[in-house]
XYZ file of N, CA and C in Angstrom:
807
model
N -37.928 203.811 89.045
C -38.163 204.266 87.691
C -39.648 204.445 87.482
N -40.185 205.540 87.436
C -41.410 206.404 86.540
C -41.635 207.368 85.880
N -42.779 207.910 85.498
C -42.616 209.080 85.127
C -42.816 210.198 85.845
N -42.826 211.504 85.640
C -42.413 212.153 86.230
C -43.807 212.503 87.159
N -45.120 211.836 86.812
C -46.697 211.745 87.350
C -46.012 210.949 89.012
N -45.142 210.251 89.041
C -45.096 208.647 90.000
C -44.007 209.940 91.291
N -43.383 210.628 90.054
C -42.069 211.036 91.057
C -42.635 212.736 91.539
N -43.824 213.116 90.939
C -44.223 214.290 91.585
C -45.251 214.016 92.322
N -45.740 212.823 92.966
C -46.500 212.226 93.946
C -46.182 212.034 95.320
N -44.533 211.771 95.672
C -43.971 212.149 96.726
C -42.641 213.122 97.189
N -42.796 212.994 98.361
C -41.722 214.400 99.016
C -40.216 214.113 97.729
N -39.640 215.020 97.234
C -38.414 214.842 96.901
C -37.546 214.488 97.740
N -36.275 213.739 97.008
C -35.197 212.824 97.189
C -34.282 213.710 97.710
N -33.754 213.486 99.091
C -33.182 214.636 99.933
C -31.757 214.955 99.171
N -30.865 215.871 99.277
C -29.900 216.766 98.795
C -28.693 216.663 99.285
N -29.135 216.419 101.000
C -27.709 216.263 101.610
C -27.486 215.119 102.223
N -27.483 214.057 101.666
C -27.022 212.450 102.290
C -25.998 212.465 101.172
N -25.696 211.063 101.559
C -24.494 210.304 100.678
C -24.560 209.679 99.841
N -24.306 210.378 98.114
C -24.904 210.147 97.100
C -24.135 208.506 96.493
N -24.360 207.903 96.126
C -23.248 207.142 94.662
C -23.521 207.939 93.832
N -22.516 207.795 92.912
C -22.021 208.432 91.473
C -22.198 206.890 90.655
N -23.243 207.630 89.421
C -23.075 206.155 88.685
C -23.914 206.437 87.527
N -23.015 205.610 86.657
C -23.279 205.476 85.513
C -24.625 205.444 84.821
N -25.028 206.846 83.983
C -26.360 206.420 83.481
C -26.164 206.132 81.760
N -26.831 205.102 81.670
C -26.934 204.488 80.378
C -28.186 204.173 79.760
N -28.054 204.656 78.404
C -29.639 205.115 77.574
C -29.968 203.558 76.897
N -30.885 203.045 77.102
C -31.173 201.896 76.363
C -31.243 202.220 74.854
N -31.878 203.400 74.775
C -31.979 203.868 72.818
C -30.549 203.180 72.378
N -29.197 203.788 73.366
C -28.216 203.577 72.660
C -27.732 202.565 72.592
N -28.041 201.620 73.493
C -27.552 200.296 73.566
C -28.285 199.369 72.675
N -29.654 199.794 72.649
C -30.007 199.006 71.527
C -29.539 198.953 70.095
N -29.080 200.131 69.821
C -28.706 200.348 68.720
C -27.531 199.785 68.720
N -26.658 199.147 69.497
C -25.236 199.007 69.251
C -24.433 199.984 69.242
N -24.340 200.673 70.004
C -23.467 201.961 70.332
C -22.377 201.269 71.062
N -21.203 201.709 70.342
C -19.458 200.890 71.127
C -19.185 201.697 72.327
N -18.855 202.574 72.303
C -18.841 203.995 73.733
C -19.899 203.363 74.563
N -21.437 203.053 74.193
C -22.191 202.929 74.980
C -22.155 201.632 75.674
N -21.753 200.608 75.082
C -21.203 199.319 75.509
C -20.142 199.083 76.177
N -19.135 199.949 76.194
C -18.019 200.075 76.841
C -18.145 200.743 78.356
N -19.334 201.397 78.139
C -19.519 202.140 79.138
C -20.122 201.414 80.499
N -21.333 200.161 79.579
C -21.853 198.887 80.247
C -20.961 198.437 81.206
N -19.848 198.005 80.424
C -18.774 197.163 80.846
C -17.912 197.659 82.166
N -17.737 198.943 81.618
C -17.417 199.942 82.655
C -17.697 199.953 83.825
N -19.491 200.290 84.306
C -20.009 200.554 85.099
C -19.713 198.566 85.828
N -20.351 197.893 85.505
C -19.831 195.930 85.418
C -19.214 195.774 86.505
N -17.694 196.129 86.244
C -16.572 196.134 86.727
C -16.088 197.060 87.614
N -16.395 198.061 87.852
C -16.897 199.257 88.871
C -17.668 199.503 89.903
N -18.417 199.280 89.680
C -19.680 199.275 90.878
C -20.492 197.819 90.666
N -20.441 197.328 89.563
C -21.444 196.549 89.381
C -23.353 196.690 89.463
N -23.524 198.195 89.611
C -24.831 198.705 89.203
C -24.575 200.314 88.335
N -25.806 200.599 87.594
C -26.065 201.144 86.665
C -27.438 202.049 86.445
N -27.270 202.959 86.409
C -28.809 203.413 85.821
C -29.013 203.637 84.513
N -30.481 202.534 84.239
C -30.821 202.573 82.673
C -31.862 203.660 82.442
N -31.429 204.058 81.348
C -32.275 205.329 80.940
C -33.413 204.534 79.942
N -34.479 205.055 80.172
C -35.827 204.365 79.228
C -36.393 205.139 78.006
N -35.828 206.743 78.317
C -36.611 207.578 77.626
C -35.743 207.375 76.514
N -36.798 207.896 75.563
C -36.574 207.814 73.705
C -36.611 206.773 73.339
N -36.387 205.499 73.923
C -36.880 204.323 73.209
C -37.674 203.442 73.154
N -38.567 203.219 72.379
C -39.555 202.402 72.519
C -40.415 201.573 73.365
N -39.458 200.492 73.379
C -39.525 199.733 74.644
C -39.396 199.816 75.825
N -38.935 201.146 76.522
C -38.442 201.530 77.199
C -39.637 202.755 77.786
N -40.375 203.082 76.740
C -41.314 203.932 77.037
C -42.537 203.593 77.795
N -42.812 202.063 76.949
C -43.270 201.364 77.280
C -43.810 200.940 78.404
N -42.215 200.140 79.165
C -41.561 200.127 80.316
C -42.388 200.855 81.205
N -42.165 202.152 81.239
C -42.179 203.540 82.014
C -43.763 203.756 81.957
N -44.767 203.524 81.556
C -46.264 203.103 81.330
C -46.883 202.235 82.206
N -46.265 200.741 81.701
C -46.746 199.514 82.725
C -46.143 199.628 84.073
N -45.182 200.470 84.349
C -44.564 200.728 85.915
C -45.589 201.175 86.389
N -46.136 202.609 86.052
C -46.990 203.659 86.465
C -48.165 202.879 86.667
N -48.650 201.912 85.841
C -49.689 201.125 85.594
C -49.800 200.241 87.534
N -48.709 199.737 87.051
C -48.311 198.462 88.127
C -47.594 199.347 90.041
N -47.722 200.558 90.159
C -47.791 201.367 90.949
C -48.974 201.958 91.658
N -50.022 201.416 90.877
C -51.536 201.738 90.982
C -52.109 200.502 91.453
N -51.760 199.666 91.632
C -52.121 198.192 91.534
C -52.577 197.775 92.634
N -51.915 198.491 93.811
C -52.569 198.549 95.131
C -53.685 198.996 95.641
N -54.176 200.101 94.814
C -55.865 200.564 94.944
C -56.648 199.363 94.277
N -56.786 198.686 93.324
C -57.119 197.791 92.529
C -57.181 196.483 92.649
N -56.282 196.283 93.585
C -56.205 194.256 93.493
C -57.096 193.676 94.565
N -57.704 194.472 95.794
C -58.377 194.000 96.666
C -60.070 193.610 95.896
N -59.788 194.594 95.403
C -61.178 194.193 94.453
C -61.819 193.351 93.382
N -60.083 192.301 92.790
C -60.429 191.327 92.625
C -60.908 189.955 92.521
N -61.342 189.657 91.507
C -62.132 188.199 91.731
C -60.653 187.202 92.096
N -61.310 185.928 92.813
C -60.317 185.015 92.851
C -60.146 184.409 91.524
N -58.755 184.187 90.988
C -58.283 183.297 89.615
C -57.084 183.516 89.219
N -56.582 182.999 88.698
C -55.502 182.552 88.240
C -54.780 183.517 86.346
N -53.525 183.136 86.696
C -52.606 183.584 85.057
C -51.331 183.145 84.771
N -50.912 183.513 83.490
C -49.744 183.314 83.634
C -48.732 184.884 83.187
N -47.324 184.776 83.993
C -47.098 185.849 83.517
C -45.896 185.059 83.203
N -45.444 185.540 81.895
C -43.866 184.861 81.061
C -42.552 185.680 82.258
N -41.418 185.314 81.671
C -40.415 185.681 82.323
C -40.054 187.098 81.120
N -39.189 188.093 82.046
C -38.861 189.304 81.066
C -37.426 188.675 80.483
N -37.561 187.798 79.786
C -36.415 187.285 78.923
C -35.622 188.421 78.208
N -36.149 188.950 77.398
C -36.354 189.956 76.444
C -35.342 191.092 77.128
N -36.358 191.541 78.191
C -35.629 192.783 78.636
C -34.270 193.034 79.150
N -34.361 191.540 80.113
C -32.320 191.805 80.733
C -31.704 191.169 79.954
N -31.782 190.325 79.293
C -31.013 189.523 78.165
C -30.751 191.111 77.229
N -31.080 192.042 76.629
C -30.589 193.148 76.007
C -29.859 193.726 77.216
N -29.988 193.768 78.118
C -29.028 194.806 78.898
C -27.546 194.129 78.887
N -27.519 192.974 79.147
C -26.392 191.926 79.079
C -25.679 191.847 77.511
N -26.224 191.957 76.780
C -26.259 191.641 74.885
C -24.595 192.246 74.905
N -24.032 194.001 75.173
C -22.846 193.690 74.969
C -21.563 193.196 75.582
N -21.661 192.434 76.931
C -20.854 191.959 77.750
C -19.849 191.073 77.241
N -20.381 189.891 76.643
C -19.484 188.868 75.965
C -18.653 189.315 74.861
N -18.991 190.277 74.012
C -17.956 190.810 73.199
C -16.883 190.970 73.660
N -17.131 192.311 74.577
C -16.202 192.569 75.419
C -15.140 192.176 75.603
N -15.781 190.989 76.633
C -14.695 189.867 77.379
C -14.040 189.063 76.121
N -14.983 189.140 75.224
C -13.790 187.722 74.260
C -14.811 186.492 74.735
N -15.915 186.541 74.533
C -16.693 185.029 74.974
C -17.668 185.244 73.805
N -18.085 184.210 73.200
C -19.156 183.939 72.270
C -20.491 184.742 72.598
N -21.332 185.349 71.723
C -22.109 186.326 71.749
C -23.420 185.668 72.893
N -23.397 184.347 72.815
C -24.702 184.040 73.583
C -24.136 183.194 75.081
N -23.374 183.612 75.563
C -23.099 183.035 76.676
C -23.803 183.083 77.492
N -24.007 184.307 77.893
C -24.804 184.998 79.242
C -26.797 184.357 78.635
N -27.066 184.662 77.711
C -28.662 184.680 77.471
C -28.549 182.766 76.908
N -27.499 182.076 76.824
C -27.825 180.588 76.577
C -28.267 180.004 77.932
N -27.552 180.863 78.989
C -28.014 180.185 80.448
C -28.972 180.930 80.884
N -29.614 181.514 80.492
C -30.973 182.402 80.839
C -32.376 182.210 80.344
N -32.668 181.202 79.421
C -33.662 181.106 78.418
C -34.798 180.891 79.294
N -36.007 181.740 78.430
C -37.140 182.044 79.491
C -38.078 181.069 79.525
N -37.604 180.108 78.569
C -38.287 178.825 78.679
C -37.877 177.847 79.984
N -37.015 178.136 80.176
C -36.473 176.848 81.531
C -36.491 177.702 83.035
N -36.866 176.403 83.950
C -37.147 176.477 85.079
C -35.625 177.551 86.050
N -36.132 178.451 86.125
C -35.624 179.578 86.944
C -35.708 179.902 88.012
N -34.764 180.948 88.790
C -35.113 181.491 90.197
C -35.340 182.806 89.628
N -35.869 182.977 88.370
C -36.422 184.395 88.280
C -38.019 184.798 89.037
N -37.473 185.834 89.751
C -39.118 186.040 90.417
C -39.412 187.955 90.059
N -40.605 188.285 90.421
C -40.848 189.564 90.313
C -41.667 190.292 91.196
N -41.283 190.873 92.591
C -41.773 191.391 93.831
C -42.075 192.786 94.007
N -42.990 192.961 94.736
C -43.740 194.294 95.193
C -43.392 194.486 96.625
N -42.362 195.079 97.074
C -42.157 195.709 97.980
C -42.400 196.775 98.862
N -42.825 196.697 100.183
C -43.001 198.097 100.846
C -42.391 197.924 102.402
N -41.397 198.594 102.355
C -40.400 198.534 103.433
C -40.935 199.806 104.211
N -41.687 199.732 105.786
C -42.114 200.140 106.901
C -40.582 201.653 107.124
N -40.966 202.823 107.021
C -39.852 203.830 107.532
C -39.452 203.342 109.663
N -38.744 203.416 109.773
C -38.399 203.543 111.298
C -38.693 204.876 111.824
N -39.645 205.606 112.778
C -39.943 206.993 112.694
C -38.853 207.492 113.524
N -38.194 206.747 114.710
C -37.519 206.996 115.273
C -35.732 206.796 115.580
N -34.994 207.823 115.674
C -33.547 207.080 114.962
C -33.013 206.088 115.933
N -33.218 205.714 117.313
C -32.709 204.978 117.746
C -33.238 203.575 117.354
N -34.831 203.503 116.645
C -35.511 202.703 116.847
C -34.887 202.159 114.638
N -33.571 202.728 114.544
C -33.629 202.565 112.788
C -33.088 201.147 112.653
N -33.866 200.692 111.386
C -32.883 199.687 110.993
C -33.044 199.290 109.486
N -32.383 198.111 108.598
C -32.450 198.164 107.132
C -33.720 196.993 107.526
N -34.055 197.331 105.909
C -34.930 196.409 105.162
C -34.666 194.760 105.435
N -33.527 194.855 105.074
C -32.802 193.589 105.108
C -31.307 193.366 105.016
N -31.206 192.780 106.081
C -29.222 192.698 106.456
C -28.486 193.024 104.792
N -27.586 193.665 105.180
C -26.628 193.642 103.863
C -26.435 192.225 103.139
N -26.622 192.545 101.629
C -26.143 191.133 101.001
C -26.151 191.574 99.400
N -25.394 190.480 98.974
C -25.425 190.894 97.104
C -26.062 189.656 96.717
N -26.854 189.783 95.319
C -27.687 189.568 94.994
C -27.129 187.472 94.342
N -27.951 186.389 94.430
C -27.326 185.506 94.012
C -27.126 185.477 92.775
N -28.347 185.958 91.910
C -28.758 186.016 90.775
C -27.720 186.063 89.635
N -28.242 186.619 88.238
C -27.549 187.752 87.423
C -27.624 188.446 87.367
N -28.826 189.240 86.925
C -28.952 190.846 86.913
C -30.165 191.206 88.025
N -30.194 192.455 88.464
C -31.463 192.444 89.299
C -31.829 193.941 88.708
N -33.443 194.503 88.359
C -34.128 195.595 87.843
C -34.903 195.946 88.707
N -34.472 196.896 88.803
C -35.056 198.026 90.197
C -35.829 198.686 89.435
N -37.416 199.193 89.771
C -37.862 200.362 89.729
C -38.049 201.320 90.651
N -37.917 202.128 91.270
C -38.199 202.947 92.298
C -38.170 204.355 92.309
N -39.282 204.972 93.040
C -39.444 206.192 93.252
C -39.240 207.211 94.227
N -39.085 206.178 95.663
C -39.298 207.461 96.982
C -37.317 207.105 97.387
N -36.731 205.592 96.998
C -35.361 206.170 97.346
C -35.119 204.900 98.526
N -34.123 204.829 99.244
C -34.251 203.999 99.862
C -32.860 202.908 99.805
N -32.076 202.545 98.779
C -31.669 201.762 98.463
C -29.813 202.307 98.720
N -29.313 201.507 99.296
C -28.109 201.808 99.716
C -26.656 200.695 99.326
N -25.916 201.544 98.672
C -24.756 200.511 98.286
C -23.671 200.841 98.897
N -22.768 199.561 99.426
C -21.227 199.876 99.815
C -20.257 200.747 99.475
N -20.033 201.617 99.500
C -18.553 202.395 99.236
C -17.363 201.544 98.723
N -16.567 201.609 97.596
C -15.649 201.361 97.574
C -14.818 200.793 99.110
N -14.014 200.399 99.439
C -13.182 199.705 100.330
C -13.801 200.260 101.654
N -15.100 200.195 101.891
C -15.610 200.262 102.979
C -16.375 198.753 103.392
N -16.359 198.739 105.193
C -16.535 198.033 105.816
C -18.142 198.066 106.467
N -18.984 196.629 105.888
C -20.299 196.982 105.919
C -20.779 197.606 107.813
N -19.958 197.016 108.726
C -20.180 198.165 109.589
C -19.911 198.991 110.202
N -19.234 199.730 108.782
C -19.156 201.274 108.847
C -20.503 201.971 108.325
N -21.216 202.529 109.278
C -22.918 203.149 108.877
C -22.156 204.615 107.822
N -21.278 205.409 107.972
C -20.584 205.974 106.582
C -19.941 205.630 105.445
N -20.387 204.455 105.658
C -19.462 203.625 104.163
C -20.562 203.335 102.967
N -22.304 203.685 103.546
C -23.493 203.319 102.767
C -23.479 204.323 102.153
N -23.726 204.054 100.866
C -24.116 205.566 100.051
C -25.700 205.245 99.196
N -26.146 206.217 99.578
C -27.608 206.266 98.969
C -27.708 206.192 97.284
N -28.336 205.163 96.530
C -28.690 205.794 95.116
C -29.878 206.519 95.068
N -29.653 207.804 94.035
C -31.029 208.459 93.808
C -32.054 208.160 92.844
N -32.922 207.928 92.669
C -33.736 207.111 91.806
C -34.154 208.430 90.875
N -34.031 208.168 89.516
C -33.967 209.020 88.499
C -35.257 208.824 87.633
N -36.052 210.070 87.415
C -37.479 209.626 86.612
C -36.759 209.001 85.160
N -38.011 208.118 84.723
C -37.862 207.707 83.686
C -36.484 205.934 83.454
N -36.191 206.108 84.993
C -34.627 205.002 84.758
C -34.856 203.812 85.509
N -34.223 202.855 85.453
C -34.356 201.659 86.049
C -33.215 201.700 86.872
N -32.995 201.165 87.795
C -31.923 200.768 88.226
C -31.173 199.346 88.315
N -30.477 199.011 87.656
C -29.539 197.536 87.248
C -28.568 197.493 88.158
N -28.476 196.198 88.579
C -27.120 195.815 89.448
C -26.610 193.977 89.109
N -26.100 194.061 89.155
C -25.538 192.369 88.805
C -24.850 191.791 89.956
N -25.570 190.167 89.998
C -25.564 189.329 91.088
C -23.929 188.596 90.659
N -24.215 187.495 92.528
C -22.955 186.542 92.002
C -22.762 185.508 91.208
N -24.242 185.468 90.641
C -23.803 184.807 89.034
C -22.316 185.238 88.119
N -23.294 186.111 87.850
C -22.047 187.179 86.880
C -20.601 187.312 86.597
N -20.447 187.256 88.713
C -18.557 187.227 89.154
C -18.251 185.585 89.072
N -19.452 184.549 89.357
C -19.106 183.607 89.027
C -18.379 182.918 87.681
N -19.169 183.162 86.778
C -19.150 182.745 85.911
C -17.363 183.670 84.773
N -17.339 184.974 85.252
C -16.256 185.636 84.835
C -14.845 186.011 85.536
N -14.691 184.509 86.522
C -13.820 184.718 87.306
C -13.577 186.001 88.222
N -14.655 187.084 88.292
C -14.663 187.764 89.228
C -14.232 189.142 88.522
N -14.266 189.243 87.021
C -14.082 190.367 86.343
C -15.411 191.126 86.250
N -16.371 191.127 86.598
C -17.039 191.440 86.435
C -17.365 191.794 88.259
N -18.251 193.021 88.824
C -19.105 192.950 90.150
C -20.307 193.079 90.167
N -20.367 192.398 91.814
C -21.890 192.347 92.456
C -21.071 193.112 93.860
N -22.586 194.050 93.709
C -22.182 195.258 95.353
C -23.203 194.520 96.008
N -22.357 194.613 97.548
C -23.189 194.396 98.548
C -23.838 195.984 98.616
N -25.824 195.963 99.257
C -26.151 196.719 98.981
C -27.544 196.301 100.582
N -28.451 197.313 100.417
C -29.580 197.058 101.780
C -31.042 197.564 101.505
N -30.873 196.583 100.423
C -32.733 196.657 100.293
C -33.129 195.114 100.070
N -34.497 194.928 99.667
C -35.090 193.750 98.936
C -35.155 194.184 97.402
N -34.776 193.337 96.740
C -34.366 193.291 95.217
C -35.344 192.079 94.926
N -35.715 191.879 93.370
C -36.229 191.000 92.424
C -35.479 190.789 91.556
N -34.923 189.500 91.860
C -33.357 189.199 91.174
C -33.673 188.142 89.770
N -33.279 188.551 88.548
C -33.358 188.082 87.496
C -32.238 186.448 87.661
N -32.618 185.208 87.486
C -31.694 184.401 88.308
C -31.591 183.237 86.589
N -30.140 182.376 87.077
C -29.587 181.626 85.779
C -30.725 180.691 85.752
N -30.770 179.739 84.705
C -31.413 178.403 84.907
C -31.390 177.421 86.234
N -32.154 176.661 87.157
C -32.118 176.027 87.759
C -31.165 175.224 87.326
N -30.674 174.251 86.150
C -29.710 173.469 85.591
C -28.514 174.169 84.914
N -28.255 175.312 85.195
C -27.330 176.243 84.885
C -25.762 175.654 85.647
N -24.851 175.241 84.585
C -23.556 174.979 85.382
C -22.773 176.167 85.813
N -22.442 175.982 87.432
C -21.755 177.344 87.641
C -19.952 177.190 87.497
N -19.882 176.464 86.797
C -18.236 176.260 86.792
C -17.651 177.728 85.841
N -16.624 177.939 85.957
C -16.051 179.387 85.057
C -16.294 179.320 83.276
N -16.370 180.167 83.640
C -16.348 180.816 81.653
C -14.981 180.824 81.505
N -14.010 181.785 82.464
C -13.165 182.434 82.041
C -12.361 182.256 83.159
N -10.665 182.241 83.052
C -9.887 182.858 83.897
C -9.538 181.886 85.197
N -8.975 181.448 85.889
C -8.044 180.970 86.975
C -8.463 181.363 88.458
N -9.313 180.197 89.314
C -9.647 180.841 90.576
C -10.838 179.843 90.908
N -11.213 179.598 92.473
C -11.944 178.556 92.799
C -12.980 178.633 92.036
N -12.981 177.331 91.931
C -14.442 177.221 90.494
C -15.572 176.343 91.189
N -16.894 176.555 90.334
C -18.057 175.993 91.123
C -18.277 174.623 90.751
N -17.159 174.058 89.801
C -17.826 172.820 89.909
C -19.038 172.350 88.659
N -18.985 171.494 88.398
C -20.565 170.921 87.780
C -21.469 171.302 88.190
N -21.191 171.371 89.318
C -22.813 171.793 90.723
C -23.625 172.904 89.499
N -24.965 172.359 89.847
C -25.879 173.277 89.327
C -26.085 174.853 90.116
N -26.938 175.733 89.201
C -27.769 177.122 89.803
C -27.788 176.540 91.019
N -29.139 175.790 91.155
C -29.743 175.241 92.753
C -28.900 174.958 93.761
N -27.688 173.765 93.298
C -26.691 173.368 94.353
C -25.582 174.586 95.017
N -25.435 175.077 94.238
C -24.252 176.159 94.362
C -25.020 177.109 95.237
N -26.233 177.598 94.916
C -26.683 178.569 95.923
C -27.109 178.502 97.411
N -27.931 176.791 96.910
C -27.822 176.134 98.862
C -26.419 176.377 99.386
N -25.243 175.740 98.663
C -23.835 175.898 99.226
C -23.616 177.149 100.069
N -24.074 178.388 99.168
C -23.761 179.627 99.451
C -24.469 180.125 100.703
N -25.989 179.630 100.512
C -26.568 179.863 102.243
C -25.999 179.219 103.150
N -25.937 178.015 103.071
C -25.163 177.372 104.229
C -24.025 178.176 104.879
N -23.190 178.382 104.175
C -21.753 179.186 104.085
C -22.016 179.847 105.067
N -23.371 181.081 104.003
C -23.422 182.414 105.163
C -24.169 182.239 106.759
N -25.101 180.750 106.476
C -25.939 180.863 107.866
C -24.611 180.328 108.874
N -23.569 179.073 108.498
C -22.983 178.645 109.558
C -21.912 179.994 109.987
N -21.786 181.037 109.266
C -20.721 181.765 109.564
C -19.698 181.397 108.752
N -19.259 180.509 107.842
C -18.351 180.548 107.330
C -18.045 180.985 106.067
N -19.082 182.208 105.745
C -18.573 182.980 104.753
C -19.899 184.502 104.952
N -18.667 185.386 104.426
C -19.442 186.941 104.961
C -20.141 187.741 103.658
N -21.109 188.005 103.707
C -21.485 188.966 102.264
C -20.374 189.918 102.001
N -20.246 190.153 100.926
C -18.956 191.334 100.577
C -19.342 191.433 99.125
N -19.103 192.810 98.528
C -19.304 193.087 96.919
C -17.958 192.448 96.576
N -17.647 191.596 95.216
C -16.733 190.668 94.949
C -17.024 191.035 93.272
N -15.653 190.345 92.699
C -14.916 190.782 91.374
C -14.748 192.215 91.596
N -14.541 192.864 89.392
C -14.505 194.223 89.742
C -13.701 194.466 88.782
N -12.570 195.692 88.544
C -12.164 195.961 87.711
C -10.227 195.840 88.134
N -10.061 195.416 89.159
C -8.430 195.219 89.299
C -8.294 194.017 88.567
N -9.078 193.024 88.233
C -8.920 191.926 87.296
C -8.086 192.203 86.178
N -7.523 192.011 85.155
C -7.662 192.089 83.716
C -8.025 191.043 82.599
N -8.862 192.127 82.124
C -9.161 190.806 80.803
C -8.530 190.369 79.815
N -7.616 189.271 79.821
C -7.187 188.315 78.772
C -7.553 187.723 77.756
């Protein structure tokens, strides 16, 4: 996500690879409380479990699309600073509105999702600058980083040159035709939701397995992962922290495989 200064800076986003189809959604409208547009949230949720947010026309969002461009430049600039220190707050604000109409939805109290998110408490929210090396040669190709879905809740992509690849519907991660490229759209963010999310909604909700490095918006460290909703192995008391060691372990001993999980064959009750 930039403006159109960030996205006429490099080669265009090729034509003939393997696109996803996906949902773009205008923050103007969501802020406003738009029902279609919330439904549409929900939609995309349970579907793919990522989304493209549209920034233009609204405010904050314009904003947004400024300090990106800003923070895209940052690499000519930072060698030249002095040594010292800051603080930077958590974007509470920003994914907590992207989330805002979910719980309706479902039938859960309006602050479910943003009571376990508060930007005051100790988090695995982080915010990374990435630059993933091209492979020049095709025998010599490989990803960024092994396939995996995100632990988090939500994760906010900005990006410009492309790069980022999600599972196919009922495809098998090694099937190399089962990856489909997203195209990164001026002016948009790109949203995807972690296994928080399916945690917490018995799995009505998805997280796609996908093959990049992400900056994953993450619950409270003291966040209980036991269910909100619905019938199916539950996490327990176990905290954010405990549940996610669980989950590495899992995947390092082999006894559990990344896969995009929940989705929309669920129904909501």
């Amino acid at each position: 996500m930039a403006s159109k200064k960030l996205f006429d800076a490099v080669p265009p986003f090729l034509k003939d690879v393997p696109t996803a189809e996906m949902y773009l959604i205008s923050l103007e409208d969501l802020t406003s409380g738009d029902a279609s547009t919330a439904r549409r949230v929900l939609d995309a949720c349970q579907e793919l479990g990522f989304f493209l947010l549209d920034l233009r026309g609204d405010a904050l969002g314009e904003t947004v699309i400024d300090e990106v461009d800003n923070l895209f430049g940052a690499g000519e600039r930072i060698i030249n600073l002095p040594d010292g220190w800051f603080n930077i707050s958590q974007d509470g604000l920003f994914h907590n509105e992207t989330l805002r109409p979910l719980p309706d939805l479902l039938g859960l109290p309006p602050d479910t999702f943003t009571s376990r998110q508060s930007p005051t408490k100790l988090s695995g929210t982080v915010f990374r600058v990435i630059k993933s090396y091209a492979s020049p040669e095709e025998e010599g190709y490989r990803t960024s980083m092994i396939h995996h879905a995100d632990f988090g809740t939500i994760t906010i992509l900005a990006n410009v040159v492309g790069g980022l690849q999600i599972l196919a519907p009922g495809k098998e991660a090694s099937d190399e035709q089962g990856w489909l490229y997203v195209r990164p759209e001026r002016g948009c963010l790109i949203v995807n939701l972690g296994d928080a999310m399916v945690q917490w909604t018995c799995g009505l909700l998805r997280s796609k397995c996908h093959r990049i490095n992400f900056a994953p918006v993450r619950p409270e460290r003291d966040a209980a992962m036991r269910r909100l909703m619905g019938q199916g192995e539950d996490g327990g008391d176990g905290d954010l922290t405990a549940w996610e060691v669980k989950k590495m372990m899992a995947l390092k001993s082999g006894e559990a495989v990344m896969e995009s999980r929940g989705g929309k064959d669920r129904e909501i009750s």
